[in-house]
GROMACS .gro file of C-alpha atoms in nm:
model
  124
    1GLN     CA    1   0.000   0.000   0.000
    2VAL     CA    2   0.149   0.331  -0.108
    3GLN     CA    3   0.161   0.599   0.158
    4LEU     CA    4   0.099   0.963   0.071
    5VAL     CA    5   0.179   1.215   0.342
    6GLU     CA    6   0.091   1.582   0.306
    7SER     CA    7   0.266   1.854   0.502
    8GLY     CA    8   0.311   2.228   0.501
    9GLY     CA    9  -0.033   2.346   0.599
   10GLY     CA   10  -0.096   2.599   0.868
   11LEU     CA   11  -0.265   2.918   0.975
   12VAL     CA   12  -0.177   3.225   0.770
   13GLN     CA   13  -0.320   3.564   0.688
   14ALA     CA   14  -0.469   3.671   0.357
   15GLY     CA   15  -0.195   3.754   0.109
   16ASP     CA   16   0.056   3.513   0.261
   17SER     CA   17   0.208   3.207   0.099
   18LEU     CA   18   0.241   2.840   0.183
   19ARG     CA   19   0.404   2.546   0.012
   20LEU     CA   20   0.244   2.208   0.057
   21SER     CA   21   0.440   1.889   0.007
   22CYS     CA   22   0.324   1.537  -0.064
   23ALA     CA   23   0.576   1.262   0.001
   24ALA     CA   24   0.519   0.913  -0.135
   25SER     CA   25   0.657   0.595   0.013
   26ASP     CA   26   0.756   0.455  -0.326
   27ARG     CA   27   0.779   0.564  -0.690
   28THR     CA   28   0.408   0.632  -0.727
   29LEU     CA   29   0.475   1.001  -0.780
   30SER     CA   30   0.714   0.920  -1.062
   31THR     CA   31   0.480   0.688  -1.247
   32GLN     CA   32   0.131   0.832  -1.206
   33VAL     CA   33  -0.063   1.149  -1.263
   34MET     CA   34  -0.100   1.340  -0.936
   35GLY     CA   35  -0.325   1.610  -0.805
   36TRP     CA   36  -0.424   1.826  -0.514
   37ILE     CA   37  -0.782   1.816  -0.390
   38ARG     CA   38  -0.929   2.040  -0.123
   39GLN     CA   39  -1.242   2.042   0.085
   40ALA     CA   40  -1.347   2.378   0.220
   41PRO     CA   41  -1.570   2.383   0.528
   42GLY     CA   42  -1.922   2.285   0.432
   43LYS     CA   43  -1.832   2.245   0.065
   44GLU     CA   44  -1.769   1.964  -0.179
   45HIS     CA   45  -1.428   1.831  -0.268
   46GLU     CA   46  -1.264   2.027  -0.548
   47ILE     CA   47  -0.973   1.937  -0.771
   48VAL     CA   48  -0.739   2.231  -0.724
   49ALA     CA   49  -0.450   2.126  -0.946
   50GLY     CA   50  -0.316   1.832  -1.139
   51ILE     CA   51   0.013   1.739  -1.299
   52ASP     CA   52   0.108   1.475  -1.552
   53ARG     CA   53   0.368   1.206  -1.504
   54SER     CA   54   0.661   1.411  -1.628
   55GLY     CA   55   0.551   1.745  -1.489
   56SER     CA   56   0.526   1.894  -1.836
   57SER     CA   57   0.152   1.961  -1.823
   58THR     CA   58  -0.057   2.107  -1.543
   59TYR     CA   59  -0.418   2.184  -1.463
   60TYR     CA   60  -0.563   2.444  -1.228
   61THR     CA   61  -0.914   2.526  -1.125
   62ASN     CA   62  -1.004   2.880  -1.225
   63SER     CA   63  -1.006   3.019  -0.873
   64VAL     CA   64  -0.635   2.947  -0.818
   65LYS     CA   65  -0.490   3.023  -1.162
   66GLY     CA   66  -0.204   3.266  -1.137
   67ARG     CA   67  -0.168   3.209  -0.763
   68PHE     CA   68  -0.094   2.838  -0.720
   69THR     CA   69   0.178   2.632  -0.885
   70ILE     CA   70   0.188   2.253  -0.883
   71SER     CA   71   0.518   2.077  -0.937
   72ARG     CA   72   0.683   1.744  -0.879
   73ASP     CA   73   1.028   1.604  -0.817
   74ASN     CA   74   1.009   1.246  -0.933
   75ALA     CA   75   1.357   1.163  -0.809
   76LYS     CA   76   1.242   1.250  -0.457
   77ASN     CA   77   0.895   1.098  -0.489
   78THR     CA   78   0.755   1.435  -0.387
   79MET     CA   79   0.487   1.667  -0.521
   80TYR     CA   80   0.437   2.030  -0.424
   81LEU     CA   81   0.174   2.299  -0.429
   82GLN     CA   82   0.307   2.652  -0.400
   83MET     CA   83   0.022   2.876  -0.287
   84ASN     CA   84   0.069   3.251  -0.313
   85SER     CA   85  -0.164   3.543  -0.243
   86LEU     CA   86  -0.380   3.322  -0.027
   87LYS     CA   87  -0.741   3.417   0.028
   88PRO     CA   88  -0.982   3.315   0.304
   89GLU     CA   89  -1.174   3.109   0.049
   90ASP     CA   90  -0.864   2.892   0.007
   91THR     CA   91  -0.923   2.758   0.357
   92GLY     CA   92  -0.974   2.384   0.373
   93VAL     CA   93  -0.815   2.045   0.398
   94TYR     CA   94  -0.577   1.978   0.110
   95TYR     CA   95  -0.519   1.621  -0.005
   96CYS     CA   96  -0.268   1.485  -0.250
   97ALA     CA   97  -0.390   1.200  -0.464
   98THR     CA   98  -0.287   0.966  -0.743
   99SER     CA   99  -0.458   0.866  -1.065
  100ARG     CA  100  -0.399   0.591  -1.319
  101ALA     CA  101  -0.538   0.811  -1.596
  102ALA     CA  102  -0.324   0.886  -1.898
  103TRP     CA  103  -0.429   1.251  -1.883
  104ILE     CA  104  -0.482   1.494  -1.596
  105PRO     CA  105  -0.822   1.409  -1.444
  106THR     CA  106  -1.094   1.667  -1.405
  107THR     CA  107  -1.331   1.441  -1.210
  108LEU     CA  108  -1.283   1.313  -0.857
  109PRO     CA  109  -1.338   0.937  -0.915
  110SER     CA  110  -1.021   0.920  -1.122
  111TYR     CA  111  -0.815   0.993  -0.810
  112TYR     CA  112  -0.822   0.652  -0.651
  113TYR     CA  113  -0.589   0.701  -0.354
  114TRP     CA  114  -0.557   1.003  -0.129
  115GLY     CA  115  -0.335   1.104   0.156
  116GLN     CA  116  -0.459   1.206   0.498
  117GLY     CA  117  -0.475   1.576   0.420
  118THR     CA  118  -0.322   1.889   0.566
  119GLN     CA  119  -0.520   2.183   0.700
  120VAL     CA  120  -0.481   2.526   0.546
  121THR     CA  121  -0.650   2.814   0.723
  122VAL     CA  122  -0.639   3.165   0.579
  123SER     CA  123  -0.766   3.445   0.798
  124SER     CA  124  -0.863   3.793   0.688
   0.00000   0.00000   0.00000
């Protein structure tokens, strides 16, 4: 069973930055499409960003475009989400997840395995 462990969350003020990390226990991050999914309080899960196997293609939901950057270091089995200019509406639990899809998924069922999540809280 692959282990995905998110870290880097915390409590910040609007306009601040955070970088989330997702560490995998094996080479999952080097061989599969990956993504970041968040659940804001009282809201549905949302795919925030995705990245293909090589890191050459990315996807972002409209609300984070220009502010968030997803990246991966396959040699380190690690994926990142750099979050800049954070807004209170970015608050939520952020999960990293893997997909067997050949392309970057835009629907939740494609992400078959998730980590435990890390809390991001942005105050105004």
